[in-house]
Amino acid sequence: MSEAGTVHIVDDDPLIRDSIEELLLSIDQPARGYASALDFLETAPLDAPGCILVDVRLPRMGGLELQAKLASEGCTLPVILMTGHADIPMTVQAMKAGAVDFLTKPLREQDILQAIGTALSSNSERRSQSQEKARLTASYATLSSREREVMALISAGKRNRDIATALSLSEITIKIHRASAMRKMGARNTQELVRIDHELQKFLPAI
């Protein structure tokens, strides 16, 4: 499977579904077709990398409804909507809900490939950020309360002497806590420890 993942094509028209799948497979991009949104929800790996190309008007559950359901369940697969009956309100609704693109039928190969390229890149970046967040928060959980205090004060620009005074500890003890925090967080130097702390503040603003 491509590192970028699989393109999931959801359309009740087999000709459109198969033609897009063949186009993608011809450039070695994994793709899989589904005749309905329900088929997709029942069989697709929602936590795997990839993106979704889905028709707006489908029996029982259309593309906009699928997009909303995925969002409510925390699925981050990017969605590209396609339709033969586009209108401005529908397009605005889709884009506000986070759709990567809105394609109008008849589809052009260039538009399909461009939209899919954008969606797969977006998903790859989001997954990388999620993995980094998980790594940092797991590492942060291993710090003692004192190590967290020292890390926060270092990030605030305090010197060892100032931190020692603030915490009523010796400078040697502060250096030990700093070194331990750096080791646990995977920081090679103080500057990197500060950068990591700033990243954590974005992930966990309440820490």
PDB file of N, CA, C and O in Angstrom, residues 161-207:
ATOM      1  N   ARG A 161      19.792  29.520  38.431  1.00  0.00           N
ATOM      2  CA  ARG A 161      19.840  30.189  39.728  1.00  0.00           C
ATOM      3  C   ARG A 161      18.464  30.712  40.125  1.00  0.00           C
ATOM      4  O   ARG A 161      18.043  30.589  41.286  1.00  0.00           O
ATOM      5  N   ASP A 162      17.764  31.312  39.157  1.00  0.00           N
ATOM      6  CA  ASP A 162      16.428  31.851  39.438  1.00  0.00           C
ATOM      7  C   ASP A 162      15.440  30.728  39.756  1.00  0.00           C
ATOM      8  O   ASP A 162      14.575  30.864  40.631  1.00  0.00           O
ATOM      9  N   ILE A 163      15.558  29.620  39.014  1.00  0.00           N
ATOM     10  CA  ILE A 163      14.665  28.479  39.248  1.00  0.00           C
ATOM     11  C   ILE A 163      14.921  27.892  40.630  1.00  0.00           C
ATOM     12  O   ILE A 163      13.983  27.539  41.366  1.00  0.00           O
ATOM     13  N   ALA A 164      16.199  27.792  40.980  1.00  0.00           N
ATOM     14  CA  ALA A 164      16.555  27.259  42.293  1.00  0.00           C
ATOM     15  C   ALA A 164      15.950  28.100  43.408  1.00  0.00           C
ATOM     16  O   ALA A 164      15.398  27.571  44.388  1.00  0.00           O
ATOM     17  N   THR A 165      16.022  29.415  43.251  1.00  0.00           N
ATOM     18  CA  THR A 165      15.450  30.318  44.248  1.00  0.00           C
ATOM     19  C   THR A 165      13.939  30.161  44.323  1.00  0.00           C
ATOM     20  O   THR A 165      13.344  30.088  45.412  1.00  0.00           O
ATOM     21  N   ALA A 166      13.299  30.098  43.142  1.00  0.00           N
ATOM     22  CA  ALA A 166      11.836  30.003  43.096  1.00  0.00           C
ATOM     23  C   ALA A 166      11.329  28.719  43.723  1.00  0.00           C
ATOM     24  O   ALA A 166      10.261  28.697  44.353  1.00  0.00           O
ATOM     25  N   LEU A 167      12.100  27.633  43.561  1.00  0.00           N
ATOM     26  CA  LEU A 167      11.652  26.332  44.069  1.00  0.00           C
ATOM     27  C   LEU A 167      12.320  25.941  45.390  1.00  0.00           C
ATOM     28  O   LEU A 167      12.087  24.841  45.895  1.00  0.00           O
ATOM     29  N   SER A 168      13.151  26.846  45.913  1.00  0.00           N
ATOM     30  CA  SER A 168      13.858  26.583  47.177  1.00  0.00           C
ATOM     31  C   SER A 168      14.704  25.312  47.091  1.00  0.00           C
ATOM     32  O   SER A 168      14.683  24.451  47.990  1.00  0.00           O
ATOM     33  N   LEU A 169      15.435  25.208  45.978  1.00  0.00           N
ATOM     34  CA  LEU A 169      16.318  24.069  45.755  1.00  0.00           C
ATOM     35  C   LEU A 169      17.705  24.576  45.400  1.00  0.00           C
ATOM     36  O   LEU A 169      17.898  25.761  45.094  1.00  0.00           O
ATOM     37  N   SER A 170      18.684  23.676  45.392  1.00  0.00           N
ATOM     38  CA  SER A 170      20.034  24.059  44.984  1.00  0.00           C
ATOM     39  C   SER A 170      20.137  24.042  43.462  1.00  0.00           C
ATOM     40  O   SER A 170      19.342  23.385  42.777  1.00  0.00           O
ATOM     41  N   GLU A 171      21.125  24.780  42.930  1.00  0.00           N
ATOM     42  CA  GLU A 171      21.326  24.793  41.475  1.00  0.00           C
ATOM     43  C   GLU A 171      21.686  23.405  40.965  1.00  0.00           C
ATOM     44  O   GLU A 171      21.284  23.028  39.854  1.00  0.00           O
ATOM     45  N   ILE A 172      22.455  22.642  41.748  1.00  0.00           N
ATOM     46  CA  ILE A 172      22.815  21.283  41.342  1.00  0.00           C
ATOM     47  C   ILE A 172      21.567  20.430  41.164  1.00  0.00           C
ATOM     48  O   ILE A 172      21.428  19.677  40.192  1.00  0.00           O
ATOM     49  N   THR A 173      20.619  20.565  42.105  1.00  0.00           N
ATOM     50  CA  THR A 173      19.372  19.803  42.011  1.00  0.00           C
ATOM     51  C   THR A 173      18.582  20.213  40.771  1.00  0.00           C
ATOM     52  O   THR A 173      18.000  19.366  40.078  1.00  0.00           O
ATOM     53  N   ILE A 174      18.576  21.496  40.468  1.00  0.00           N
ATOM     54  CA  ILE A 174      17.864  21.983  39.280  1.00  0.00           C
ATOM     55  C   ILE A 174      18.494  21.394  38.023  1.00  0.00           C
ATOM     56  O   ILE A 174      17.798  20.957  37.099  1.00  0.00           O
ATOM     57  N   LYS A 175      19.826  21.352  37.983  1.00  0.00           N
ATOM     58  CA  LYS A 175      20.523  20.791  36.818  1.00  0.00           C
ATOM     59  C   LYS A 175      20.198  19.309  36.649  1.00  0.00           C
ATOM     60  O   LYS A 175      20.050  18.818  35.524  1.00  0.00           O
ATOM     61  N   ILE A 176      20.066  18.609  37.765  1.00  0.00           N
ATOM     62  CA  ILE A 176      19.710  17.184  37.701  1.00  0.00           C
ATOM     63  C   ILE A 176      18.301  17.010  37.138  1.00  0.00           C
ATOM     64  O   ILE A 176      18.056  16.169  36.265  1.00  0.00           O
ATOM     65  N   HIS A 177      17.370  17.826  37.636  1.00  0.00           N
ATOM     66  CA  HIS A 177      15.985  17.747  37.132  1.00  0.00           C
ATOM     67  C   HIS A 177      15.926  18.133  35.654  1.00  0.00           C
ATOM     68  O   HIS A 177      15.192  17.520  34.871  1.00  0.00           O
ATOM     69  N   ARG A 178      16.696  19.146  35.268  1.00  0.00           N
ATOM     70  CA  ARG A 178      16.711  19.578  33.869  1.00  0.00           C
ATOM     71  C   ARG A 178      17.243  18.470  32.971  1.00  0.00           C
ATOM     72  O   ARG A 178      16.658  18.171  31.921  1.00  0.00           O
ATOM     73  N   ALA A 179      18.339  17.850  33.383  1.00  0.00           N
ATOM     74  CA  ALA A 179      18.928  16.776  32.586  1.00  0.00           C
ATOM     75  C   ALA A 179      17.966  15.591  32.464  1.00  0.00           C
ATOM     76  O   ALA A 179      17.835  14.983  31.390  1.00  0.00           O
ATOM     77  N   SER A 180      17.265  15.285  33.537  1.00  0.00           N
ATOM     78  CA  SER A 180      16.311  14.177  33.513  1.00  0.00           C
ATOM     79  C   SER A 180      15.145  14.495  32.586  1.00  0.00           C
ATOM     80  O   SER A 180      14.690  13.639  31.814  1.00  0.00           O
ATOM     81  N   ALA A 181      14.655  15.737  32.642  1.00  0.00           N
ATOM     82  CA  ALA A 181      13.543  16.143  31.772  1.00  0.00           C
ATOM     83  C   ALA A 181      13.965  16.093  30.304  1.00  0.00           C
ATOM     84  O   ALA A 181      13.201  15.634  29.440  1.00  0.00           O
ATOM     85  N   MET A 182      15.185  16.542  30.024  1.00  0.00           N
ATOM     86  CA  MET A 182      15.690  16.510  28.648  1.00  0.00           C
ATOM     87  C   MET A 182      15.785  15.083  28.135  1.00  0.00           C
ATOM     88  O   MET A 182      15.397  14.789  26.998  1.00  0.00           O
ATOM     89  N   ARG A 183      16.276  14.189  28.984  1.00  0.00           N
ATOM     90  CA  ARG A 183      16.409  12.788  28.571  1.00  0.00           C
ATOM     91  C   ARG A 183      15.039  12.167  28.292  1.00  0.00           C
ATOM     92  O   ARG A 183      14.843  11.503  27.267  1.00  0.00           O
ATOM     93  N   LYS A 184      14.090  12.384  29.176  1.00  0.00           N
ATOM     94  CA  LYS A 184      12.761  11.792  29.013  1.00  0.00           C
ATOM     95  C   LYS A 184      12.013  12.369  27.807  1.00  0.00           C
ATOM     96  O   LYS A 184      11.258  11.651  27.139  1.00  0.00           O
ATOM     97  N   MET A 185      12.216  13.662  27.524  1.00  0.00           N
ATOM     98  CA  MET A 185      11.520  14.306  26.410  1.00  0.00           C
ATOM     99  C   MET A 185      12.269  14.152  25.089  1.00  0.00           C
ATOM    100  O   MET A 185      11.770  14.535  24.035  1.00  0.00           O
ATOM    101  N   GLY A 186      13.465  13.591  25.140  1.00  0.00           N
ATOM    102  CA  GLY A 186      14.231  13.394  23.908  1.00  0.00           C
ATOM    103  C   GLY A 186      14.836  14.671  23.380  1.00  0.00           C
ATOM    104  O   GLY A 186      15.056  14.808  22.171  1.00  0.00           O
ATOM    105  N   ALA A 187      15.116  15.623  24.276  1.00  0.00           N
ATOM    106  CA  ALA A 187      15.703  16.910  23.875  1.00  0.00           C
ATOM    107  C   ALA A 187      17.226  16.828  23.961  1.00  0.00           C
ATOM    108  O   ALA A 187      17.775  16.394  24.975  1.00  0.00           O
ATOM    109  N   ARG A 188      17.911  17.266  22.916  1.00  0.00           N
ATOM    110  CA  ARG A 188      19.377  17.209  22.895  1.00  0.00           C
ATOM    111  C   ARG A 188      20.013  18.392  23.605  1.00  0.00           C
ATOM    112  O   ARG A 188      21.175  18.329  23.995  1.00  0.00           O
ATOM    113  N   ASN A 189      19.271  19.467  23.769  1.00  0.00           N
ATOM    114  CA  ASN A 189      19.803  20.650  24.440  1.00  0.00           C
ATOM    115  C   ASN A 189      18.643  21.447  25.040  1.00  0.00           C
ATOM    116  O   ASN A 189      17.465  21.106  24.850  1.00  0.00           O
ATOM    117  N   THR A 190      19.002  22.519  25.757  1.00  0.00           N
ATOM    118  CA  THR A 190      17.977  23.330  26.424  1.00  0.00           C
ATOM    119  C   THR A 190      17.032  23.975  25.422  1.00  0.00           C
ATOM    120  O   THR A 190      15.816  24.054  25.649  1.00  0.00           O
ATOM    121  N   GLN A 191      17.584  24.449  24.300  1.00  0.00           N
ATOM    122  CA  GLN A 191      16.753  25.101  23.286  1.00  0.00           C
ATOM    123  C   GLN A 191      15.680  24.147  22.751  1.00  0.00           C
ATOM    124  O   GLN A 191      14.525  24.534  22.535  1.00  0.00           O
ATOM    125  N   GLU A 192      16.066  22.890  22.569  1.00  0.00           N
ATOM    126  CA  GLU A 192      15.100  21.913  22.072  1.00  0.00           C
ATOM    127  C   GLU A 192      14.055  21.588  23.140  1.00  0.00           C
ATOM    128  O   GLU A 192      12.878  21.367  22.823  1.00  0.00           O
ATOM    129  N   LEU A 193      14.468  21.588  24.401  1.00  0.00           N
ATOM    130  CA  LEU A 193      13.511  21.361  25.483  1.00  0.00           C
ATOM    131  C   LEU A 193      12.471  22.480  25.518  1.00  0.00           C
ATOM    132  O   LEU A 193      11.274  22.231  25.717  1.00  0.00           O
ATOM    133  N   VAL A 194      12.917  23.712  25.275  1.00  0.00           N
ATOM    134  CA  VAL A 194      12.000  24.860  25.232  1.00  0.00           C
ATOM    135  C   VAL A 194      11.026  24.704  24.066  1.00  0.00           C
ATOM    136  O   VAL A 194       9.820  24.945  24.208  1.00  0.00           O
ATOM    137  N   ARG A 195      11.549  24.298  22.908  1.00  0.00           N
ATOM    138  CA  ARG A 195      10.679  24.109  21.737  1.00  0.00           C
ATOM    139  C   ARG A 195       9.628  23.041  22.017  1.00  0.00           C
ATOM    140  O   ARG A 195       8.441  23.208  21.686  1.00  0.00           O
ATOM    141  N   ILE A 196      10.051  21.957  22.646  1.00  0.00           N
ATOM    142  CA  ILE A 196       9.119  20.875  22.965  1.00  0.00           C
ATOM    143  C   ILE A 196       8.036  21.353  23.921  1.00  0.00           C
ATOM    144  O   ILE A 196       6.854  21.037  23.756  1.00  0.00           O
ATOM    145  N   ASP A 197       8.443  22.142  24.921  1.00  0.00           N
ATOM    146  CA  ASP A 197       7.456  22.661  25.874  1.00  0.00           C
ATOM    147  C   ASP A 197       6.439  23.553  25.167  1.00  0.00           C
ATOM    148  O   ASP A 197       5.237  23.497  25.455  1.00  0.00           O
ATOM    149  N   HIS A 198       6.902  24.362  24.221  1.00  0.00           N
ATOM    150  CA  HIS A 198       5.981  25.227  23.471  1.00  0.00           C
ATOM    151  C   HIS A 198       5.010  24.383  22.639  1.00  0.00           C
ATOM    152  O   HIS A 198       3.830  24.737  22.503  1.00  0.00           O
ATOM    153  N   GLU A 199       5.509  23.295  22.059  1.00  0.00           N
ATOM    154  CA  GLU A 199       4.636  22.399  21.305  1.00  0.00           C
ATOM    155  C   GLU A 199       3.587  21.783  22.225  1.00  0.00           C
ATOM    156  O   GLU A 199       2.411  21.686  21.873  1.00  0.00           O
ATOM    157  N   LEU A 200       4.019  21.375  23.410  1.00  0.00           N
ATOM    158  CA  LEU A 200       3.084  20.792  24.376  1.00  0.00           C
ATOM    159  C   LEU A 200       2.004  21.778  24.791  1.00  0.00           C
ATOM    160  O   LEU A 200       0.854  21.397  25.016  1.00  0.00           O
ATOM    161  N   GLN A 201       2.362  23.046  24.895  1.00  0.00           N
ATOM    162  CA  GLN A 201       1.373  24.055  25.272  1.00  0.00           C
ATOM    163  C   GLN A 201       0.274  24.151  24.225  1.00  0.00           C
ATOM    164  O   GLN A 201      -0.888  24.429  24.553  1.00  0.00           O
ATOM    165  N   LYS A 202       0.605  23.885  22.962  1.00  0.00           N
ATOM    166  CA  LYS A 202      -0.419  23.894  21.902  1.00  0.00           C
ATOM    167  C   LYS A 202      -1.300  22.661  22.016  1.00  0.00           C
ATOM    168  O   LYS A 202      -2.514  22.709  21.766  1.00  0.00           O
ATOM    169  N   PHE A 203      -0.715  21.527  22.345  1.00  0.00           N
ATOM    170  CA  PHE A 203      -1.462  20.291  22.460  1.00  0.00           C
ATOM    171  C   PHE A 203      -2.302  20.263  23.735  1.00  0.00           C
ATOM    172  O   PHE A 203      -3.454  19.841  23.747  1.00  0.00           O
ATOM    173  N   LEU A 204      -1.657  20.677  24.834  1.00  0.00           N
ATOM    174  CA  LEU A 204      -2.296  20.590  26.155  1.00  0.00           C
ATOM    175  C   LEU A 204      -2.247  21.953  26.842  1.00  0.00           C
ATOM    176  O   LEU A 204      -1.425  22.182  27.734  1.00  0.00           O
ATOM    177  N   PRO A 205      -3.092  22.877  26.434  1.00  0.00           N
ATOM    178  CA  PRO A 205      -3.030  24.224  26.980  1.00  0.00           C
ATOM    179  C   PRO A 205      -3.270  24.294  28.489  1.00  0.00           C
ATOM    180  O   PRO A 205      -2.955  25.279  29.115  1.00  0.00           O
ATOM    181  N   ALA A 206      -3.826  23.222  29.061  1.00  0.00           N
ATOM    182  CA  ALA A 206      -4.146  23.248  30.483  1.00  0.00           C
ATOM    183  C   ALA A 206      -3.026  22.710  31.358  1.00  0.00           C
ATOM    184  O   ALA A 206      -3.141  22.702  32.580  1.00  0.00           O
ATOM    185  N   ILE A 207      -1.914  22.200  30.752  1.00  0.00           N
ATOM    186  CA  ILE A 207      -0.870  21.610  31.593  1.00  0.00           C
ATOM    187  C   ILE A 207      -0.106  22.692  32.344  1.00  0.00           C
ATOM    188  O   ILE A 207      -0.045  23.820  31.912  1.00  0.00           O
TER     189      ILE A 207
END
